[in-house]
Coordinates of C-alpha atoms in Angstrom, one line a residue:
M340 CA 220.4 89.2 96.9
K341 CA 220.1 86.0 98.7
L342 CA 216.4 85.7 98.2
A343 CA 216.7 86.7 94.5
S344 CA 219.3 83.9 93.9
S345 CA 217.1 81.4 95.6
L346 CA 214.2 82.3 93.3
A347 CA 216.2 81.2 90.2
F348 CA 213.9 78.8 88.6
P349 CA 215.4 75.2 88.8
M350 CA 214.9 72.3 86.5
P351 CA 212.4 69.7 87.7
N352 CA 213.7 66.3 88.8
R353 CA 211.8 63.0 89.0
Q354 CA 210.4 63.7 92.4
D355 CA 208.8 66.9 91.0
L356 CA 207.2 64.9 88.2
I357 CA 205.5 62.7 90.8
A358 CA 204.7 65.4 93.4
I359 CA 203.1 68.0 91.1
P360 CA 200.4 65.8 89.8
L361 CA 199.7 64.7 93.3
V362 CA 199.3 68.3 94.5
L363 CA 197.0 69.1 91.7
A364 CA 194.9 66.0 92.5
V365 CA 194.6 67.4 96.0
F366 CA 193.3 70.7 94.6
F367 CA 190.8 68.7 92.4
L368 CA 189.5 66.8 95.5
I369 CA 189.0 70.0 97.4
A370 CA 187.0 71.4 94.4
H371 CA 184.9 68.4 94.3
I372 CA 184.1 68.2 98.0
S373 CA 183.3 71.9 98.0
R374 CA 180.9 71.4 95.0
G375 CA 179.2 68.5 97.0
M376 CA 178.7 70.6 100.1
A377 CA 176.3 73.1 98.3
V378 CA 173.6 70.8 97.2
P379 CA 170.1 71.9 97.8
F380 CA 168.5 71.0 101.1
H381 CA 165.6 72.0 103.4
L382 CA 164.8 71.1 106.9
G383 CA 162.5 68.1 106.9
E384 CA 164.1 66.5 103.8
S385 CA 166.0 63.2 104.2
I386 CA 169.5 62.7 102.5
A387 CA 169.7 59.0 101.2
I388 CA 172.6 57.3 102.9
S389 CA 173.6 54.0 101.0
S390 CA 174.7 50.9 102.9
S391 CA 176.7 49.8 99.8
P392 CA 180.5 49.5 100.3
W393 CA 181.2 51.1 97.0
E394 CA 180.0 54.4 98.5
L395 CA 182.5 54.2 101.4
P396 CA 185.4 55.9 99.4
E397 CA 183.3 58.9 98.8
Y398 CA 182.0 59.0 102.4
A399 CA 185.5 58.6 103.7
L400 CA 186.6 61.6 101.6
D401 CA 183.7 63.7 103.0
T402 CA 184.3 62.8 106.6
V403 CA 188.1 63.3 106.4
S404 CA 187.5 66.7 104.8
R405 CA 185.4 67.8 107.6
M406 CA 187.9 66.6 110.2
L407 CA 190.7 68.4 108.6
A408 CA 188.8 71.5 108.4
A409 CA 188.0 71.2 112.1
V410 CA 191.7 70.6 112.9
V411 CA 192.6 73.8 111.0
C412 CA 190.1 75.8 112.9
S413 CA 191.2 74.2 116.1
L414 CA 194.9 75.2 115.6
A415 CA 193.8 78.9 114.8
F416 CA 191.7 79.0 118.0
T417 CA 194.3 77.3 120.0
L418 CA 197.1 79.8 119.1
G419 CA 195.0 82.8 120.1
Y420 CA 193.2 81.4 123.1
A421 CA 196.0 79.6 124.9
T422 CA 198.4 82.4 124.2
L423 CA 196.2 84.9 125.8
A424 CA 195.3 82.7 128.8
A425 CA 199.1 82.0 129.4
K426 CA 200.4 85.6 129.2
N427 CA 197.7 87.5 130.9
R428 CA 196.9 86.5 134.5
Y429 CA 193.5 88.3 134.4
A430 CA 192.5 86.7 131.2
E431 CA 193.7 83.3 132.6
K432 CA 191.1 83.6 135.5
I433 CA 188.3 83.8 132.9
L434 CA 189.6 81.8 130.0
I435 CA 190.6 78.6 131.7
P436 CA 187.4 78.1 133.7
L437 CA 185.5 79.0 130.5
L438 CA 187.5 76.2 128.7
D439 CA 186.4 73.8 131.4
I440 CA 182.9 74.8 130.6
L441 CA 183.2 74.5 126.9
Q442 CA 184.9 71.1 127.3
S443 CA 182.2 69.8 129.5
V444 CA 179.3 70.7 127.1
P445 CA 178.3 67.5 125.2
I446 CA 178.5 67.4 121.5
L447 CA 174.7 67.0 121.4
G448 CA 174.4 70.3 123.1
Y449 CA 176.4 72.1 120.6
L450 CA 174.6 70.4 117.7
S451 CA 171.1 70.9 119.0
I452 CA 171.9 74.6 119.2
T453 CA 174.0 75.2 116.1
V454 CA 172.3 73.1 113.4
T455 CA 169.3 75.4 113.1
G456 CA 171.5 78.5 113.4
F457 CA 173.8 77.3 110.5
M458 CA 170.9 76.4 108.5
A459 CA 169.4 79.8 108.9
L460 CA 172.7 81.4 107.5
F461 CA 172.5 79.1 104.3
P462 CA 168.8 78.6 103.7
G463 CA 167.9 76.0 101.0
S464 CA 171.6 74.6 101.0
L465 CA 173.3 71.7 102.7
I466 CA 176.2 74.0 103.5
G467 CA 174.7 75.0 106.9
V468 CA 174.4 71.4 108.1
Q469 CA 177.9 70.7 106.8
L470 CA 179.2 73.7 108.8
A471 CA 177.3 72.5 111.9
V472 CA 179.0 69.2 111.6
V473 CA 182.5 70.7 111.1
F474 CA 181.7 72.9 114.2
A475 CA 180.6 69.9 116.3
V476 CA 183.8 67.9 115.3
F477 CA 185.7 71.1 116.2
T478 CA 184.3 71.0 119.7
S479 CA 185.5 67.4 120.1
Q480 CA 189.1 68.3 119.0
V481 CA 189.9 71.8 120.2
W482 CA 189.9 71.8 124.0
N483 CA 192.8 69.3 124.5
M484 CA 194.9 71.1 121.8
T485 CA 194.3 74.4 123.8
F486 CA 195.2 72.8 127.1
A487 CA 198.4 71.2 125.5
L488 CA 199.7 74.6 124.2
Y489 CA 198.7 76.4 127.4
Q490 CA 200.7 73.8 129.4
G491 CA 203.7 74.3 127.2
L492 CA 203.6 78.1 127.5
T493 CA 203.3 78.1 131.2
T494 CA 206.1 75.6 131.7
L495 CA 208.8 77.2 129.6
P496 CA 212.3 76.6 131.2
K497 CA 213.9 79.6 132.8
E498 CA 217.0 79.4 130.9
L499 CA 215.1 79.8 127.6
D500 CA 213.3 82.8 129.0
E501 CA 216.6 84.2 129.9
A502 CA 218.1 83.6 126.5
A503 CA 215.1 85.4 124.8
R504 CA 215.9 88.5 127.1
L505 CA 219.5 88.3 126.4
Y506 CA 218.9 88.3 122.6
R507 CA 216.2 91.0 123.0
L508 CA 213.5 89.1 121.2
N509 CA 210.3 91.1 120.8
A510 CA 206.9 89.4 121.6
W511 CA 206.4 88.2 118.0
Q512 CA 209.9 86.8 117.7
R513 CA 209.6 85.2 121.2
F514 CA 206.5 83.4 120.5
W515 CA 207.4 82.0 117.1
K516 CA 211.0 81.2 117.8
L517 CA 211.0 80.2 121.4
E518 CA 207.6 79.5 123.0
L519 CA 205.6 77.9 120.2
P520 CA 208.6 75.6 119.1
F521 CA 209.1 74.5 122.8
S522 CA 205.3 73.5 122.9
V523 CA 205.3 71.8 119.5
P524 CA 205.9 68.2 120.7
G525 CA 203.0 68.3 123.2
L526 CA 200.7 70.2 120.8
L527 CA 201.6 67.9 117.9
W528 CA 200.6 64.8 119.8
N529 CA 197.4 66.4 121.0
T530 CA 196.6 67.4 117.4
M531 CA 197.0 63.8 116.3
M532 CA 194.9 62.8 119.2
S533 CA 192.2 65.2 118.3
M534 CA 192.2 64.1 114.7
S535 CA 191.8 60.4 115.8
G536 CA 189.6 61.1 118.8
G537 CA 187.1 63.0 116.6
W538 CA 186.1 59.7 114.9
F539 CA 184.4 58.8 118.2
F540 CA 181.9 61.7 117.9
V541 CA 181.7 61.6 114.0
V542 CA 178.7 59.3 114.3
A543 CA 176.8 61.6 116.5
A544 CA 177.9 64.7 114.4
E545 CA 176.9 63.3 111.0
A546 CA 173.6 61.8 112.1
I547 CA 171.7 63.6 114.8
T548 CA 168.1 63.2 116.1
V549 CA 166.7 66.5 117.5
A550 CA 163.2 66.7 118.5
G551 CA 162.3 63.4 116.8
Q552 CA 163.8 64.6 113.4
T553 CA 167.1 63.0 112.0
V554 CA 169.5 65.4 110.2
A555 CA 172.3 63.4 108.4
V556 CA 175.1 64.2 105.9
P557 CA 177.1 61.7 103.8
G558 CA 180.0 60.3 105.6
I559 CA 181.4 57.4 107.4
G560 CA 179.5 58.4 110.6
S561 CA 176.1 58.4 109.0
Y562 CA 177.1 55.2 107.3
I563 CA 177.9 53.5 110.7
A564 CA 174.7 54.9 112.2
L565 CA 172.7 53.4 109.4
A566 CA 174.5 50.0 109.8
I567 CA 173.7 50.0 113.6
R568 CA 170.1 51.0 113.0
N569 CA 169.7 48.1 110.4
K570 CA 171.9 45.6 112.4
D571 CA 174.1 45.2 109.4
L572 CA 177.2 43.5 110.5
G573 CA 178.6 43.5 106.9
A574 CA 178.3 47.2 106.6
I575 CA 180.1 47.6 109.9
F576 CA 182.9 45.4 108.8
W577 CA 183.4 47.5 105.6
A578 CA 183.3 50.8 107.8
I579 CA 186.1 49.4 109.9
A580 CA 188.1 48.3 106.9
T581 CA 187.7 51.7 105.3
M582 CA 188.8 53.5 108.5
V583 CA 192.0 51.2 108.6
V584 CA 192.9 52.4 105.2
V585 CA 192.0 56.1 105.9
I586 CA 194.0 56.2 109.2
F587 CA 197.0 54.6 107.6
L588 CA 196.9 57.1 104.8
Y589 CA 196.7 60.3 106.8
D590 CA 199.2 58.9 109.3
F591 CA 201.7 58.1 106.4
L592 CA 201.0 61.2 104.4
L593 CA 200.4 63.8 107.2
F594 CA 201.3 62.9 110.7
R595 CA 204.5 60.9 110.2
P596 CA 206.1 63.7 108.2
I597 CA 205.0 66.4 110.7
V598 CA 206.5 64.1 113.6
A599 CA 209.8 63.9 111.7
W600 CA 209.8 67.6 110.9
A601 CA 208.9 68.7 114.5
D602 CA 211.7 66.6 116.0
K603 CA 214.0 69.6 115.6
F604 CA 212.0 71.5 118.3
K605 CA 212.8 69.0 121.1
F606 CA 214.4 70.9 124.0
E607 CA 217.7 69.3 124.4
T608 CA 221.4 70.0 124.1
S609 CA 222.5 66.4 122.9
G610 CA 220.8 64.6 120.1
D611 CA 219.4 61.1 120.2
L612 CA 221.0 58.7 117.8
Q613 CA 217.6 57.6 116.6
K614 CA 215.4 60.2 114.9
P615 CA 211.8 59.8 113.7
Q616 CA 211.8 59.1 109.9
S617 CA 209.4 59.8 107.2
A618 CA 209.6 58.7 103.5
V619 CA 207.2 61.5 102.5
L620 CA 209.2 64.2 104.1
D621 CA 212.5 62.8 102.6
F622 CA 210.8 62.6 99.2
L623 CA 209.7 66.4 99.5
H624 CA 213.2 67.3 100.6
R625 CA 214.6 65.8 97.3
T626 CA 212.2 67.8 95.1
R627 CA 213.2 71.1 93.4
L628 CA 210.1 72.9 92.3
M629 CA 208.0 71.9 95.4
R630 CA 210.6 73.3 97.7
L631 CA 210.0 76.8 96.2
V632 CA 206.7 76.8 98.0
V633 CA 208.3 77.6 101.4
L634 CA 210.2 80.6 99.9
L635 CA 207.2 83.0 100.2
P636 CA 206.4 82.2 103.8
R637 CA 210.0 82.4 104.6
A638 CA 210.2 85.9 103.0
L639 CA 207.1 87.1 104.8
W640 CA 208.5 85.9 108.1
E641 CA 211.9 87.7 107.5
A642 CA 210.1 90.9 106.6
S643 CA 208.0 90.7 109.7
V644 CA 211.1 90.2 111.8
R645 CA 212.7 93.2 110.3
L646 CA 209.6 95.6 110.6
L647 CA 209.1 94.9 114.3
P648 CA 211.8 96.5 116.7
P649 CA 213.7 94.3 119.0
A650 CA 212.7 94.3 122.7
S651 CA 214.2 96.9 124.9
G652 CA 216.9 95.8 127.3
R653 CA 215.2 97.4 130.1
T654 CA 213.2 95.3 132.6
R655 CA 209.5 96.2 132.6
Q656 CA 208.4 98.0 135.7
R657 CA 206.3 95.9 137.8
P658 CA 203.3 97.5 139.5
S659 CA 203.6 98.3 143.2
A660 CA 201.8 96.2 145.8
G661 CA 199.1 99.0 146.1
Q662 CA 198.5 99.1 142.4
K663 CA 198.4 95.4 142.1
A664 CA 196.0 95.1 145.0
W665 CA 193.7 97.8 143.5
R666 CA 193.6 96.1 140.1
D667 CA 192.9 92.7 141.7
G668 CA 190.1 94.2 143.8
L669 CA 188.4 95.8 140.7
F670 CA 188.8 92.6 138.7
Y671 CA 187.4 90.4 141.3
G672 CA 184.7 92.8 142.2
V673 CA 183.4 93.0 138.7
L674 CA 183.5 89.1 138.4
A675 CA 181.6 88.9 141.9
I676 CA 178.9 91.2 140.5
L677 CA 178.4 89.4 137.3
F678 CA 178.4 86.0 139.2
L679 CA 175.8 87.3 141.6
A680 CA 173.7 88.7 138.8
A681 CA 173.9 85.3 137.0
L682 CA 172.7 83.5 140.1
W683 CA 169.9 85.9 140.5
Q684 CA 168.7 85.4 137.0
L685 CA 169.0 81.5 137.4
G686 CA 167.0 81.7 140.6
L687 CA 164.2 83.5 138.7
V688 CA 164.2 81.2 135.6
I689 CA 164.8 77.8 136.9
P690 CA 161.8 77.4 139.2
R691 CA 159.5 78.2 136.2
F692 CA 160.6 75.0 134.6
F693 CA 161.8 72.6 137.2
S694 CA 160.9 71.5 140.7
W695 CA 163.6 71.2 143.3
A696 CA 163.0 67.5 143.4
E697 CA 163.9 67.4 139.7
I698 CA 166.9 69.6 140.1
G699 CA 168.1 67.4 143.1
H700 CA 167.6 64.2 140.9
V701 CA 169.7 65.8 138.2
F702 CA 172.5 66.5 140.5
Y703 CA 172.3 62.8 141.7
L704 CA 172.6 61.7 138.1
G705 CA 175.6 63.9 137.8
A706 CA 177.2 62.2 140.8
V707 CA 176.7 58.8 139.4
T708 CA 178.5 59.9 136.2
A709 CA 181.3 61.6 138.1
L710 CA 182.1 58.5 140.0
R711 CA 182.2 56.5 136.8
V712 CA 184.6 59.2 135.2
F713 CA 186.9 59.2 138.2
V714 CA 187.2 55.5 138.4
L715 CA 187.8 55.1 134.7
V716 CA 190.4 57.9 134.5
L717 CA 192.3 56.3 137.4
L718 CA 192.4 52.9 135.8
S719 CA 193.4 54.4 132.4
A720 CA 196.3 56.3 134.1
L721 CA 197.6 53.1 135.8
I722 CA 197.7 51.4 132.5
W723 CA 198.7 54.0 130.0
V724 CA 201.3 56.0 131.9
P725 CA 203.9 53.3 132.0
V726 CA 203.0 52.2 128.5
G727 CA 203.4 55.8 127.2
I728 CA 206.7 56.4 128.9
K729 CA 208.2 53.2 127.2
I730 CA 206.9 54.1 123.9
G731 CA 208.2 57.8 124.1
L732 CA 211.6 56.8 125.2
N733 CA 212.2 54.6 122.2
P734 CA 211.9 56.6 118.8
R735 CA 211.7 53.3 116.8
L736 CA 209.0 52.0 118.9
T737 CA 207.3 55.4 118.8
A738 CA 207.2 55.3 115.0
R739 CA 205.9 51.7 115.0
V740 CA 203.2 52.2 117.5
Q741 CA 202.1 55.6 116.2
G742 CA 199.9 54.2 113.4
L743 CA 198.4 51.5 115.7
A744 CA 197.7 54.0 118.5
Q745 CA 196.0 56.4 116.1
F746 CA 193.9 53.5 114.7
L747 CA 192.9 52.5 118.3
A748 CA 192.2 56.2 119.1
A749 CA 190.1 56.7 116.0
F750 CA 188.2 53.4 116.4
P751 CA 184.7 54.5 117.2
A752 CA 183.6 52.8 120.3
N753 CA 180.0 53.1 119.0
L754 CA 180.9 50.0 116.9
L755 CA 181.3 48.1 120.1
F756 CA 178.0 49.1 121.4
P757 CA 176.1 46.4 119.7
L758 CA 178.3 43.7 121.1
V759 CA 177.9 45.3 124.7
V760 CA 174.1 45.3 124.3
V761 CA 174.1 41.5 123.2
L762 CA 176.4 40.6 126.1
I763 CA 174.3 42.4 128.7
L764 CA 171.0 41.0 127.2
T765 CA 172.3 37.4 127.0
F766 CA 174.0 37.3 130.4
H767 CA 171.5 39.6 132.2
L768 CA 174.4 41.9 133.3
N769 CA 174.1 45.2 135.3
V770 CA 173.7 48.0 132.7
N771 CA 175.2 50.7 135.0
I772 CA 178.4 48.7 135.4
W773 CA 179.0 47.3 132.0
V774 CA 178.4 50.4 129.9
S775 CA 181.0 52.3 131.9
P776 CA 184.0 51.2 130.0
L777 CA 182.4 52.6 126.7
M778 CA 182.8 56.1 128.3
I779 CA 186.6 55.9 128.4
L780 CA 187.3 53.9 125.2
G781 CA 187.6 57.1 123.1
S782 CA 189.2 59.4 125.7
Q783 CA 191.8 57.2 127.5
W784 CA 194.0 57.9 124.5
Y785 CA 194.4 61.5 125.6
I786 CA 196.5 60.1 128.5
L787 CA 198.6 57.9 126.3
F788 CA 199.2 60.5 123.6
N789 CA 200.2 63.2 126.2
V790 CA 202.5 60.8 128.0
V791 CA 204.1 59.7 124.8
G792 CA 204.6 63.4 123.7
A793 CA 205.9 64.3 127.1
A794 CA 208.5 61.4 127.2
T795 CA 209.5 62.1 123.5
A796 CA 210.3 65.7 124.6
L797 CA 212.5 64.6 127.5
P798 CA 215.9 66.3 127.0
G799 CA 218.7 63.9 125.9
D800 CA 221.1 65.4 128.4
L801 CA 218.9 64.7 131.2
K802 CA 218.7 61.1 130.1
E803 CA 222.4 60.8 129.7
A804 CA 222.9 62.4 133.2
A805 CA 220.5 59.8 134.6
R806 CA 222.6 57.0 133.0
S807 CA 225.9 58.6 134.2
F808 CA 224.6 58.6 137.8
G809 CA 223.5 54.9 137.5
L810 CA 219.8 55.7 137.9
R811 CA 217.9 52.4 137.2
G812 CA 214.6 50.8 138.1
W813 CA 212.1 52.7 140.4
L814 CA 214.7 55.3 141.2
L815 CA 214.9 56.3 137.5
W816 CA 211.1 56.5 137.3
K817 CA 210.9 58.5 140.6
R818 CA 213.7 61.0 139.8
L819 CA 213.4 61.6 136.0
L820 CA 210.6 59.8 134.2
L821 CA 207.5 60.5 136.3
P822 CA 208.5 64.1 137.1
G823 CA 209.4 64.6 133.5
I824 CA 206.0 63.5 132.0
F825 CA 204.0 64.9 134.8
P826 CA 202.8 68.1 133.2
G827 CA 201.9 66.1 130.0
F828 CA 200.0 63.6 132.0
V829 CA 198.0 66.3 133.9
T830 CA 197.0 67.7 130.5
G831 CA 195.9 64.4 129.2
A832 CA 194.1 63.4 132.5
I833 CA 192.2 66.7 132.3
T834 CA 191.1 66.2 128.6
A835 CA 190.4 62.4 129.3
S836 CA 188.2 63.4 132.1
G837 CA 186.4 65.9 130.0
G838 CA 186.2 63.4 127.1
A839 CA 184.7 60.8 129.4
W840 CA 182.0 63.2 130.5
N841 CA 181.3 64.0 126.9
A842 CA 181.2 60.4 125.9
S843 CA 178.6 59.6 128.6
I844 CA 175.9 61.0 126.3
V845 CA 176.6 58.2 123.9
A846 CA 177.7 55.5 126.3
E847 CA 174.9 55.7 128.8
V848 CA 172.3 55.0 126.1
V849 CA 173.3 52.1 123.8
S850 CA 171.2 50.5 121.1
W851 CA 171.3 47.7 118.7
G852 CA 168.4 47.5 116.3
S853 CA 165.2 47.7 118.3
H854 CA 166.9 47.1 121.6
T855 CA 167.9 50.2 123.6
L856 CA 169.6 50.1 127.0
V857 CA 169.7 53.1 129.4
A858 CA 172.0 53.5 132.3
T859 CA 171.5 55.7 135.2
G860 CA 173.6 58.9 134.7
L861 CA 173.6 62.4 133.6
G862 CA 174.6 61.6 130.0
A863 CA 171.5 59.4 129.6
Y864 CA 169.4 62.3 130.8
I865 CA 170.9 64.7 128.2
T866 CA 170.5 62.2 125.4
L867 CA 166.9 61.3 126.1
A868 CA 166.0 64.9 126.6
T869 CA 167.6 65.9 123.2
G870 CA 165.8 63.1 121.3
S871 CA 162.4 64.0 122.6
G872 CA 163.0 67.8 122.0
Q873 CA 162.9 68.8 125.6
M874 CA 165.4 71.7 125.4
E875 CA 164.8 73.0 129.0
K876 CA 166.0 69.6 130.3
V877 CA 168.9 69.6 128.0
A878 CA 170.0 73.0 129.2
L879 CA 169.6 71.8 132.8
G880 CA 171.6 68.8 132.2
I881 CA 174.4 70.6 130.4
G882 CA 174.5 73.2 133.2
V883 CA 174.8 70.6 136.0
M884 CA 177.5 68.8 133.9
S885 CA 179.5 71.8 133.5
L886 CA 179.2 72.6 137.2
Y887 CA 180.5 69.2 138.0
V888 CA 183.5 69.4 135.6
I889 CA 184.4 72.9 136.7
T890 CA 184.3 71.8 140.5
V891 CA 186.5 68.8 139.9
N892 CA 188.9 70.7 137.7
R893 CA 189.2 73.6 140.2
F894 CA 189.8 71.6 143.3
F895 CA 191.7 68.7 141.8
W896 CA 193.1 68.9 138.5
R897 CA 194.1 72.5 138.6
R898 CA 196.1 71.9 141.9
L899 CA 198.0 69.2 140.0
Y900 CA 198.5 71.6 137.1
R901 CA 200.0 74.2 139.5
A902 CA 202.3 71.6 141.0
A903 CA 203.4 70.7 137.5
E904 CA 204.2 74.4 136.8
R905 CA 206.2 74.9 140.0
R906 CA 207.9 71.6 140.7
F907 CA 208.2 69.7 137.4
R908 CA 209.6 72.2 134.9
L909 CA 212.5 71.2 132.6
D910 CA 214.7 73.9 134.3

């Protein structure tokens, strides 16, 4: 009866008369974009990219649609992958190291493999290339989102877990009512970072050169690549101006409403006086017809809750020590056999293509890039951890800085490459030193966004308790702020490190017109091998990069992660 009464058709108000045409316009734009994806295309053809600023609105629409599609795919992947890794310790042993590998694979590695595959699925159409670009942007967004949700699920406070058992929530209810809402603040900030950070790689995704052949699709990324190739400063200016407008729009229309809506998921028992606000969300709340849209998902949710039985009050019987040892022995035994088999195959294949001197040289290049990554992440942490805490503790400041932070995160460092090339050539600077900051320009924001998200999620009662006990200055930071944001910082640092490794393929080879500077490093090795079509070297470089990333994560970052789970939970 309650649902039937809520379905009584209301009369539209003024807000509906504005909202409904806007929603219809969105559907029209989706149809327009879908029609543009299916134009005829064959490998070897070139798609004309115009440098006219009048084409930028259309290019911006194409690029944003690809990035939104990639974000939707990333969320779907994150919900399944992170949940399985957090809830099954055997799956965790495989999925988290695999995530390290996937994060370390450069975007050029994904593109060089997937472009021809997607094109084979859609012969004679541009859809294959479009899907390859979406997949490449997906690979630049999804890993930090997965780490963020995994971190939230593994640091769930004990009192919430006890409350779920007391109310006999089944697995479905527990995830949607407790675990996911608790993880929403960190996941949301990482989603915003993914959307913004994807701009850094959009140039490489929308205009890629494989085996001497350039494959490009219309978009801001291909427009920027054309401007850099033609040394067109005017076109670069118009691209930056367009990005400012686009970032402002999706911040105002999408992320600001989501931040305001997600504030209700903060884990606290006392509310802050200042809450994030959104004019768009307030406008939607005042509509009548548009609010009917949520009734169907709500009805489906209530039906799913009623269909699934509540959890039994009995405690699950844990396996005995002998059963656990037997299962662990079988699991690790299978992994050891697979690992040894893989080593055996590599030992047979690698000597056919490379000498040991070549392999040693690639490992040396990896060590050089690893040193750059470590120093850059350390410097970024020293700068952005205190800044992120200050921003996250002030809701008004968070709202003001959010758009600026997203623009800085979205600003493609590629646009600064010409300036770096000119400075290096003019002042005869060391290439190996002065291209290093370009590696962290895009990924440093992972640290800032994760720290802001963690500081925003600090419970209000803990902050009030700190004020009651008179904690100030360094003592407040030591006892509350730094431990409170530590899990978020570790997540941000892991993804920033992986992002810096990935960015090395762009930052260690910089060009402006006919001038190209190459730094010593593994990223430059992979980039040059990709451009010349030497796929064996690309595979070797990606394998060595993955090995470095996994080693650093296993022996450094994962230990910090476990410390965050044990010592810095909000219990």
